[in-house]
Coordinates of C-alpha atoms in Angstrom, one line a residue:
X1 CA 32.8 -34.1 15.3
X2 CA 31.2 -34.7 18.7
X3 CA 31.5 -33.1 22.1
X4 CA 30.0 -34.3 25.5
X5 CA 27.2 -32.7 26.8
X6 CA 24.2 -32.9 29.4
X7 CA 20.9 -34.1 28.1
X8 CA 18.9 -31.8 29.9
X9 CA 20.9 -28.5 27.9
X10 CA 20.6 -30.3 24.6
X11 CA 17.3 -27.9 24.1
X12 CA 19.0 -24.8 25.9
X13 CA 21.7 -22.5 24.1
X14 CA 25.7 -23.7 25.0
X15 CA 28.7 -22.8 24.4
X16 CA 30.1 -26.2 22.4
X17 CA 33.8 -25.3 21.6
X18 CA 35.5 -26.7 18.6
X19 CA 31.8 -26.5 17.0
X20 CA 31.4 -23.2 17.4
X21 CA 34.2 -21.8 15.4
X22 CA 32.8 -22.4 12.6
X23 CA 31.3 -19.9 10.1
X24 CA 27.8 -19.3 9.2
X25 CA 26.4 -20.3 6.0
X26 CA 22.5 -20.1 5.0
X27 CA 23.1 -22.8 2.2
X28 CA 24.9 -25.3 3.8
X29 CA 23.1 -28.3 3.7
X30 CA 23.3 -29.3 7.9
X31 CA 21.7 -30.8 10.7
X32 CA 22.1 -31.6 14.3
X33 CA 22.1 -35.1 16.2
X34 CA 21.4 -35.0 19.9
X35 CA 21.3 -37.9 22.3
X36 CA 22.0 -38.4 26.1
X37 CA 25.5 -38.3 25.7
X38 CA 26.7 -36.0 22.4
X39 CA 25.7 -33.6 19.7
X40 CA 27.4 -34.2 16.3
X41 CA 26.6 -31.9 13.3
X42 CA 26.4 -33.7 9.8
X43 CA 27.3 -32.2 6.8
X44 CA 25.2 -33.3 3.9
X45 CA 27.7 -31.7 1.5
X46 CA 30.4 -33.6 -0.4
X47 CA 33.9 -31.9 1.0
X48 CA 37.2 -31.8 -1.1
X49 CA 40.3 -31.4 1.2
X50 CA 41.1 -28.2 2.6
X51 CA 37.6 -26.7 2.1
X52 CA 36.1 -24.8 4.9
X53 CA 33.0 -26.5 7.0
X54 CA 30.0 -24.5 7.5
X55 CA 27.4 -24.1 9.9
X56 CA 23.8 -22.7 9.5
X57 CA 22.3 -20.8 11.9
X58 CA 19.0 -20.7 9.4
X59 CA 17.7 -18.2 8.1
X60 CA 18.6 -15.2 9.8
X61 CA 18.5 -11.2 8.5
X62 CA 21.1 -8.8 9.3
X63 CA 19.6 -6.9 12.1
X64 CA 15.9 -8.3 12.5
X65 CA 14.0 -7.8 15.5
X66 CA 14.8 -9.1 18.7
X67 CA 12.5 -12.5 18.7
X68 CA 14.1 -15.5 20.5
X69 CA 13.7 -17.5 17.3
X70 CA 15.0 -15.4 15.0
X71 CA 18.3 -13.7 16.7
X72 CA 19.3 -11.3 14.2
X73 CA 23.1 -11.7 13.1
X74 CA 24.2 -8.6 14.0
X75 CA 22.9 -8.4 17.5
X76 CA 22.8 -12.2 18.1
X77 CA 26.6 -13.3 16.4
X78 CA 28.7 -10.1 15.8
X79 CA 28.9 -10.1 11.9
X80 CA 26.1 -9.3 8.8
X81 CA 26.5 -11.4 5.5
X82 CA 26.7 -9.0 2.3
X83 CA 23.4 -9.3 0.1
X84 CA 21.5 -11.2 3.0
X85 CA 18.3 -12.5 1.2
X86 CA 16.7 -13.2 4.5
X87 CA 16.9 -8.9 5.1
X88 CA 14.2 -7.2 4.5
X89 CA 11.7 -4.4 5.9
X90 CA 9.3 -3.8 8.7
X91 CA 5.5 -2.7 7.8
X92 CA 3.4 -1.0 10.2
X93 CA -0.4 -0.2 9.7
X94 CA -0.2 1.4 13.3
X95 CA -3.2 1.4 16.1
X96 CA -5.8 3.4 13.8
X97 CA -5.6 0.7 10.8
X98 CA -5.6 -2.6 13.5
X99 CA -8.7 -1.4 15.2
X100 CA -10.5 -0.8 11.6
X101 CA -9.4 -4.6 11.0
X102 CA -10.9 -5.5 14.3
X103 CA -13.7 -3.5 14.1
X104 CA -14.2 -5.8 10.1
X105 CA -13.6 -9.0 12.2
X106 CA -16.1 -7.8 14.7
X107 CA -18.6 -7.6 11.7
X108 CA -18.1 -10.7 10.2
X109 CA -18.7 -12.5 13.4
X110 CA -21.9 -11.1 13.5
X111 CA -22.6 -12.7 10.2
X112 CA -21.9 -16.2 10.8
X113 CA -18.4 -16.3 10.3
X114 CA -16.9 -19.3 12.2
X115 CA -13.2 -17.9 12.2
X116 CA -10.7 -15.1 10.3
X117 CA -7.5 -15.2 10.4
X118 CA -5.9 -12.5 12.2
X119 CA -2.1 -12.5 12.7
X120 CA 1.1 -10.4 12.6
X121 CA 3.1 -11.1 9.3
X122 CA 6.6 -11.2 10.4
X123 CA 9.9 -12.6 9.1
X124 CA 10.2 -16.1 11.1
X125 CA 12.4 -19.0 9.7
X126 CA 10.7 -22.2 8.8
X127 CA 13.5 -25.2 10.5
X128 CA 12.9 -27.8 7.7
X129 CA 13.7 -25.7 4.9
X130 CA 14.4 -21.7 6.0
X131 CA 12.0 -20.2 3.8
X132 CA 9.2 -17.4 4.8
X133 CA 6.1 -17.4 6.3
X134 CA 3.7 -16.5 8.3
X135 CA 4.4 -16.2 11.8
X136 CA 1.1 -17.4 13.5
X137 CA -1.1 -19.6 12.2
X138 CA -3.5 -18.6 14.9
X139 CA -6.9 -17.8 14.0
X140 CA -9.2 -15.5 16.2
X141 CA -11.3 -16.7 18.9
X142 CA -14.7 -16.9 18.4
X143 CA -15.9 -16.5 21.9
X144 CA -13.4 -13.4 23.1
X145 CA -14.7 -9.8 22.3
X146 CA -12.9 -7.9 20.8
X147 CA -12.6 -4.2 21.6
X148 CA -12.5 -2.0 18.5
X149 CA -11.8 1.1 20.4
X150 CA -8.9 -0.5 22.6
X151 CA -6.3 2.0 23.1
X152 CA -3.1 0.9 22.6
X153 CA -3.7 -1.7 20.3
X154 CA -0.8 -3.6 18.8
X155 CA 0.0 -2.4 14.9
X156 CA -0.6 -4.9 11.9
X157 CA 3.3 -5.7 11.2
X158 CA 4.7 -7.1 7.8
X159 CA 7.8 -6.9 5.5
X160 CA 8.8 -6.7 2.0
X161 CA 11.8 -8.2 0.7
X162 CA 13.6 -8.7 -2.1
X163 CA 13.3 -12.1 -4.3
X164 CA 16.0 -14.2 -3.9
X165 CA 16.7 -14.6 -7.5
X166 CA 17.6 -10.6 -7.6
X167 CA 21.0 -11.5 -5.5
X168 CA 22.0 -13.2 -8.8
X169 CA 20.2 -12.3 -11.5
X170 CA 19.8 -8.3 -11.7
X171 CA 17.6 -7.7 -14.9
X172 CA 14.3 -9.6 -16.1
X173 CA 12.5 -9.7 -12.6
X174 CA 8.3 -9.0 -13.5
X175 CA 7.8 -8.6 -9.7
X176 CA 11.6 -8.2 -7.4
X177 CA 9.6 -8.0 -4.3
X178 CA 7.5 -10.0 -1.8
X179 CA 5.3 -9.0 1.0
X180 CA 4.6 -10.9 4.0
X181 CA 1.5 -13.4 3.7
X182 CA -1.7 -11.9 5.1
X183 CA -0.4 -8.2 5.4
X184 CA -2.0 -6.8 2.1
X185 CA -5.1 -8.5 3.2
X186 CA -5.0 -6.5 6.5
X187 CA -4.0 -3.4 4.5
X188 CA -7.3 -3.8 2.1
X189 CA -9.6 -3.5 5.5
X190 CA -7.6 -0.7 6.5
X191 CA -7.4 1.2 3.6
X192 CA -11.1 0.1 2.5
X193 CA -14.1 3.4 1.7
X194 CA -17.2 2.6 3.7
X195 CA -18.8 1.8 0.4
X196 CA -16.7 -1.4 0.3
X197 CA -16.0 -2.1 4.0
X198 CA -20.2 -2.3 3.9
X199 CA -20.4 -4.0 0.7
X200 CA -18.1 -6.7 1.7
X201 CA -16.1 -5.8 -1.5
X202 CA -12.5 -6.1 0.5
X203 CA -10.3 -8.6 -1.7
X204 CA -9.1 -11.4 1.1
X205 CA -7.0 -12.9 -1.0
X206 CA -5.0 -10.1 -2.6
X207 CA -2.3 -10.5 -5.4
X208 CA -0.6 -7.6 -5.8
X209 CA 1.4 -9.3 -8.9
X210 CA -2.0 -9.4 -10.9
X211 CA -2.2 -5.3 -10.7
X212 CA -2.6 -5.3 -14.1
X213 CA -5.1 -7.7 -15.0
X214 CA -7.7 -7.6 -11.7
X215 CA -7.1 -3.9 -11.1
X216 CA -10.1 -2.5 -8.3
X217 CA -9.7 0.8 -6.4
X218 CA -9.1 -0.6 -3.6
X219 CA -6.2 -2.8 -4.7
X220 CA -4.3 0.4 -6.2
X221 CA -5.1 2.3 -3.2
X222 CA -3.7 0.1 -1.2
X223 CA -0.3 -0.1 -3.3
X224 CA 0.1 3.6 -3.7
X225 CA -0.6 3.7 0.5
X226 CA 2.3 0.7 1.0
X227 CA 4.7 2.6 -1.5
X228 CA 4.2 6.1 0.5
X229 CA 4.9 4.3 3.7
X230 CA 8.0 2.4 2.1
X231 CA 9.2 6.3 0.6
X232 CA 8.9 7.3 4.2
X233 CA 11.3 4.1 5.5
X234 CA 13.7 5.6 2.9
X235 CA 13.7 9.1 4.1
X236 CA 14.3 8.3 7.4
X237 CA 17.0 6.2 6.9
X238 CA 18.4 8.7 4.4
X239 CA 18.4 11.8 7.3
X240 CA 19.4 9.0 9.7
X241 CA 22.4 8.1 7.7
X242 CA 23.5 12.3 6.9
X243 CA 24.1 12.5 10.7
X244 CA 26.8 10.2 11.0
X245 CA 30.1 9.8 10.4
X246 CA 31.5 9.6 7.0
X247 CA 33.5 6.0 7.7
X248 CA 32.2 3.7 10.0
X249 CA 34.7 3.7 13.3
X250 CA 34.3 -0.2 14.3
X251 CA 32.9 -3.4 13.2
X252 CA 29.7 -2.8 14.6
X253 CA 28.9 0.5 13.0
X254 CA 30.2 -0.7 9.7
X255 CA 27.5 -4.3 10.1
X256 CA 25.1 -1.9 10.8
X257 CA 25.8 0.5 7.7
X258 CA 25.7 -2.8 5.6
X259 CA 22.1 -3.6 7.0
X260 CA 21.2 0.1 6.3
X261 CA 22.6 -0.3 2.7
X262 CA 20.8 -3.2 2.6
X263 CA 17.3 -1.8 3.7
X264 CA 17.6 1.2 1.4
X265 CA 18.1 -0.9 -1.7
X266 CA 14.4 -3.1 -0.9
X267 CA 12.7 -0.1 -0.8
X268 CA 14.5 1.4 -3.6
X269 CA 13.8 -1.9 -5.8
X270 CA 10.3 -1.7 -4.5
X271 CA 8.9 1.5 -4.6
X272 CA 10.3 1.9 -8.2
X273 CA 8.9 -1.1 -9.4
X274 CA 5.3 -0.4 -8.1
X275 CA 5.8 3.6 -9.5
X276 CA 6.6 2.1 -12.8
X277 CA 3.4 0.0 -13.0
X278 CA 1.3 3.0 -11.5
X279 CA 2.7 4.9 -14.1
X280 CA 1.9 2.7 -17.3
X281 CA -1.4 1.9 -15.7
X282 CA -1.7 6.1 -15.2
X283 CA -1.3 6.4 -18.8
X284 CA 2.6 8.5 -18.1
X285 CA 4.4 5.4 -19.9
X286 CA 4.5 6.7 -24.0
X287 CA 4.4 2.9 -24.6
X288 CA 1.4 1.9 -22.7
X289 CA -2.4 2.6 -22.8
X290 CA -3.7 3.6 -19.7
X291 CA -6.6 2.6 -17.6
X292 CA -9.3 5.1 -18.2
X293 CA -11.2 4.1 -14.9
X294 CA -7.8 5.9 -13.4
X295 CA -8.3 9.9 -13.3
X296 CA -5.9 12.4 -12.5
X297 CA -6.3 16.1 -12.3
X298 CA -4.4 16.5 -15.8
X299 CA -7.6 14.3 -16.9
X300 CA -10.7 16.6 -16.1
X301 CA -9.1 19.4 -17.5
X302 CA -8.1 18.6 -20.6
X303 CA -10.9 15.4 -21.3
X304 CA -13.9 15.9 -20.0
X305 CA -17.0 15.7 -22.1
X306 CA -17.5 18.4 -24.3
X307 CA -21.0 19.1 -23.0
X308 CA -19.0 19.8 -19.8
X309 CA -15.6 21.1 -20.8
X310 CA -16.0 24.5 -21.2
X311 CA -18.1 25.5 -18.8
X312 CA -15.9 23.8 -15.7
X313 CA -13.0 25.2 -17.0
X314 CA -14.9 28.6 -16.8
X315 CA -15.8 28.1 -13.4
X316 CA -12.2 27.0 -12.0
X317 CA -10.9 30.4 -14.1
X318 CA -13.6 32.7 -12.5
X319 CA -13.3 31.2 -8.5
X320 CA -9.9 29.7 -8.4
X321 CA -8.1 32.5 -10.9
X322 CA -6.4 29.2 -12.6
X323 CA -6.8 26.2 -14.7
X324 CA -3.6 25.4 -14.1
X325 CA -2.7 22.1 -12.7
X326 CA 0.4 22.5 -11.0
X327 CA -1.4 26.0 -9.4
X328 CA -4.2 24.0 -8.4
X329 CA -1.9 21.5 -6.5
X330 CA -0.2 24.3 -5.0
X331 CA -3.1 26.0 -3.7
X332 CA -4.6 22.5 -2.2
X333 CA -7.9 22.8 -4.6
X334 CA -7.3 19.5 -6.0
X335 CA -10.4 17.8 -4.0
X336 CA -12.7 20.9 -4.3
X337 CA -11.8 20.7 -8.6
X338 CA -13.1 17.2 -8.1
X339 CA -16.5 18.0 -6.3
X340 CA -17.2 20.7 -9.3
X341 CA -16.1 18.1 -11.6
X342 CA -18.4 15.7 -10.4
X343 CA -21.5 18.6 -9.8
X344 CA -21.1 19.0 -13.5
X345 CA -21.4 15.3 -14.8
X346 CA -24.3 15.1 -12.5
X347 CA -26.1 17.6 -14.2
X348 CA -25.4 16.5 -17.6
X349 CA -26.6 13.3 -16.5
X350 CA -29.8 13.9 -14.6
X351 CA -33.1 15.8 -15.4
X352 CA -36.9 15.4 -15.5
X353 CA -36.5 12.3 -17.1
X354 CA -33.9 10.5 -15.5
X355 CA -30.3 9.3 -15.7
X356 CA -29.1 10.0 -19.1
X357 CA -26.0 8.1 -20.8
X358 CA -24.8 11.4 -22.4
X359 CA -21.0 10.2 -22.9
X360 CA -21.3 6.8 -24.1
X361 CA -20.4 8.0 -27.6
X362 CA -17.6 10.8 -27.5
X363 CA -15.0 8.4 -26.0
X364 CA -13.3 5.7 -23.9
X365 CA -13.4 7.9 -21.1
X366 CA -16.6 9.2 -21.6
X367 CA -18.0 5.7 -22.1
X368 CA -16.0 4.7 -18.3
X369 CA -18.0 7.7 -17.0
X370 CA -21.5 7.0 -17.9
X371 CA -20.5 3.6 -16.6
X372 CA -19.5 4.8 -13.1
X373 CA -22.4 7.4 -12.7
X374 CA -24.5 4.1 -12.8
X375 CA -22.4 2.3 -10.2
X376 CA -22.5 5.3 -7.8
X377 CA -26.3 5.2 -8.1
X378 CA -26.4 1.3 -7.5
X379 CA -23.2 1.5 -5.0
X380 CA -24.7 3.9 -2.4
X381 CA -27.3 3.6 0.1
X382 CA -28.7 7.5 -0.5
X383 CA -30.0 8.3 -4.2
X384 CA -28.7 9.5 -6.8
X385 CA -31.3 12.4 -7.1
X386 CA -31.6 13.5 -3.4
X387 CA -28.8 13.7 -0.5
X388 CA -29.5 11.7 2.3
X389 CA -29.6 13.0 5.7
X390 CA -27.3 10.4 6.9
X391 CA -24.9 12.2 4.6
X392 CA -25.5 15.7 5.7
X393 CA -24.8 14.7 8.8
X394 CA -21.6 12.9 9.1
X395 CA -20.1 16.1 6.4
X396 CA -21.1 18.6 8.8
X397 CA -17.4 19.8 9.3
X398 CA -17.4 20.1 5.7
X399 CA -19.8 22.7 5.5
X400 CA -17.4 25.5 4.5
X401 CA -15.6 23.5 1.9
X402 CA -19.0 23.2 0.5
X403 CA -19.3 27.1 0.3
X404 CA -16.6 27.9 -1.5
X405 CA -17.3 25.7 -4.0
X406 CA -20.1 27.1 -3.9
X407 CA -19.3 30.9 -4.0
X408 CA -16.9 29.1 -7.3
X409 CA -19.8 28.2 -9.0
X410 CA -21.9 31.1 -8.4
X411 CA -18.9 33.9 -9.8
X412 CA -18.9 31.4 -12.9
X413 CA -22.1 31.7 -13.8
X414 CA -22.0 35.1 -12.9
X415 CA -19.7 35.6 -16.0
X416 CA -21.6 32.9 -18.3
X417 CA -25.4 32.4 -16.8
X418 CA -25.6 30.1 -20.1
X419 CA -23.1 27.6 -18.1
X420 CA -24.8 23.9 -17.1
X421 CA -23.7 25.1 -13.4
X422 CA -26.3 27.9 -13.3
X423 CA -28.9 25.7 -12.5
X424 CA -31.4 25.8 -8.5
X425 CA -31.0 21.7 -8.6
X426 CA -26.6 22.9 -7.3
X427 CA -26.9 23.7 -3.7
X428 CA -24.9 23.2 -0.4
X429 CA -26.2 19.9 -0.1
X430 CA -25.5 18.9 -3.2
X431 CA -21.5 20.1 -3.5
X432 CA -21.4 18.2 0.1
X433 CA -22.9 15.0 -1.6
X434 CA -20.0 15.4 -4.5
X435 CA -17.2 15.8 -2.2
X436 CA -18.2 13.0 0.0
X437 CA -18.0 11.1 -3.4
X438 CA -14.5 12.1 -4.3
X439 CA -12.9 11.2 -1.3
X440 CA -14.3 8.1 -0.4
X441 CA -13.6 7.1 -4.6
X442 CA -10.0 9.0 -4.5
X443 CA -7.0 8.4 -2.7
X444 CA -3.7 9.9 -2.1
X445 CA -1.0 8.6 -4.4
X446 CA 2.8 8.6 -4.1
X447 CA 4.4 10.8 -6.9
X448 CA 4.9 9.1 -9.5
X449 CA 8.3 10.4 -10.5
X450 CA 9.7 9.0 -7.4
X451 CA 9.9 12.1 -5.3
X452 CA 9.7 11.7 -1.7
X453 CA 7.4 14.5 0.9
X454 CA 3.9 14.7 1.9
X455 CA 4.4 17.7 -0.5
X456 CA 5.1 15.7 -3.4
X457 CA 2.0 13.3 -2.8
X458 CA -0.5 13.1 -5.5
X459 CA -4.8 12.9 -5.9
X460 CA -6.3 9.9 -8.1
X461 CA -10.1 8.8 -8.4
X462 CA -10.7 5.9 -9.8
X463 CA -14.3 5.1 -11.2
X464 CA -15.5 1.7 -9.8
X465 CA -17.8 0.6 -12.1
X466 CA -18.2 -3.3 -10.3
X467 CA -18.9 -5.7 -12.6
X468 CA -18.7 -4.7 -16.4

């Protein structure tokens, strides 16, 4: 096949009739001749009679955004292909997040750093073989500031989509999904505590296959963040999809339903698949052992050390009329349950003598905390035995939290004055030190039955313990 056309268009888009009848095809095996006087496409494919010929238009999603080199099918060609493997979902870390990985590249310059990769993560076709990548290979430049604080700043984009393999082969899949190159890495500077945005400890290159077998806090934090922002995907399309019609009413609506079908069954595949390893990993799996280092609120209350046990439960029954943890959720006490938590192991563990190893011996989890009460004391720049200024200060707004855990502890020991907590070393200072532990070792979590709603969100601290 060959048609006449002018050299200087064969880089521009025509119209080349008799060519452009035919149907798109993301395996055929094409490609396009061009000289000064025609374009021929050649089929690499061995043709029977009477089968059809295909194009390729390359790799192309359903509806993708609107980028000149990758025209999505809907918008660009009228039709969507069922089961397109090139669909897939936008990520967005948003303003707040793409400063905080500006303001980390900012850093590192001042280190020495010759260069850091800093790109959007976006769907883009490769033209020798359609697969994914990135689409920059741009790295930053050295000698142009960069303003942390810059309103307006772009977001840190990415997608997930669904393995290929998955269009054929439904069960046995480890890990269904995969996320744009260099967007997880963005996500663990975003999602990073000061305590590892300082130490340097952000993971550049982060595999979130290897969960299981490299797991840090700052990898699952950022998972259970991605999943919570994939949930939210799904709700909106959800409430988007109640308001319309039952039946599409033309061929565009009923393209576009198929992309939204399409969309809700990655983040269905996805977010299910990462719960279920949160889950085995939480311990909620009956066939699996869970991570000790991982600590919900179920956790503290029924296995803490027995030096500690009885007396915190007393004190959440005296100030919070409940040791209940489904009450405790409801009444938003989850953090300040932590922060008494934590006051307590503190006291166990200090004294006139020093830090004491008390639950090495009683269990796996009391082992994993004696280890992490040495980490925090190596981790942070304050000590272990006196609260730094520095801390006091940037907590100021938490000074009321502070006293009601406070007024907790003091109608506790009010009932028992034989309790650990009725001791002059707990003080304001002190509770404001312990919550500023929690929540820069916690993080929000998705829930991990799959429900969606801020309301449905979980609380997990995970003990870092570095190097064991």
């Amino acid at each position: 096949m060959s048609g006449g056309v002018i050299s200087r268009l064969a880089l521009s888009p025509v119209l080349l009739p008799g060519l452009d009848i035919l149907n798109h095809d993301p395996n055929a095996k094409i490609r396009w001749q061009w000289t000064e006087k025609d374009c021929q496409i050649v089929t690499e494919a061995n043709l029977q009679g009477r089968l059809q010929i295909y194009n390729n238009y390359a790799t192309k999603s359903n509806a993708e955004r609107k980028r000149a080199q990758a025209a999505p099918l809907i918008n660009g060609y009228g039709f969507s292909l069922f089961r397109n493997q090139a669909d897939h979902c936008t990520l967005s870390l948003g303003p707040a997040a793409t400063s905080r990985i500006a303001t980390y590249i900012e850093r590192v310059r001042g280190g020495g750093a010759k260069s850091l990769r800093c790109q959007d993560s976006i769907l883009v076709p490769n033209e020798e073989n359609f697969s994914f990548g990135s689409s920059t290979t741009a790295f930053c430049d050295l000698d142009t500031p960069i303003d942390p604080g810059q309103q307006g700043a772009a977001p840190s984009l990415g997608f997930v989509r669904l393995a290929g393999i998955l269009y054929q082969q439904q069960n046995g899949l480890k890990f269904p999904y995969t996320f744009s190159p260099g967007f997880l890495e963005d996500a663990s500077i975003a999602f990073s505590n000061q305590r590892e945005f300082r130490q340097d400890d952000i993971g550049r290159a982060f595999e979130i296959d290897s969960l299981e077998t490299c797991l840090t806090r700052l990898k699952l934090h950022v998972i259970c963040a991605v999943v919570m922002i994939l949930q939210r995907q799904q709700a909106l399309i959800i409430q988007y999809n109640s308001r319309l019609p039952p039946w599409p009413e033309n061929d565009r609506q009923f393209h576009a339903a198929r992309y939204r079908r399409s969309q809700l069954r990655i983040l269905e595949i996805t977010t299910s698949s990462i719960i279920r390893r949160v889950r085995r990993l939480s311990g909620l799996e009956t066939s699996c052992l869970r991570d000790v280092r991982l600590v919900r609120l179920e956790h503290i209350l029924e296995e803490s050390p027995k030096q500690l046990a009885t007396d915190f439960r007393a004190i959440l029954h005296a100030g919070f009329g409940t040791r209940n943890p489904e009450r405790i959720r409801s009444s938003l006490l989850v953090e300040s349950t932590f922060a008494l938590w934590l006051c307590g192991l503190w006291l166990l563990s200090t004294g006139t003598v020093g830090f004491r190893p008390l639950f090495a011996t009683e269990s796996a989890f009391g082992l994993k905390i004696s280890q992490w009460l040495l980490f925090l004391r190596r981790a942070y720049d304050h000590s272990f035995e006196t609260v730094a200024e520095s801390i006091l200060a940037k907590l100021e707004e938490d000074v009321p939290l502070a006293e009601s855990c406070y007024a907790v502890i003091k109608a506790g020991v009010k009932k028992k004055p034989a309790s650990i907590y009725n001791r002059p070393e707990v003080t304001h200072e002190r509770l404001l030190w312990c919550l500023d532990i929690i929540r820069e070792e916690s993080f929000m979590t998705p829930d991990l039955d799959g429900k969606f709603g801020e309301e449905h969100d979980g609380f997990m601290l995970f003990m870092e313990c570095g190097t064991e």
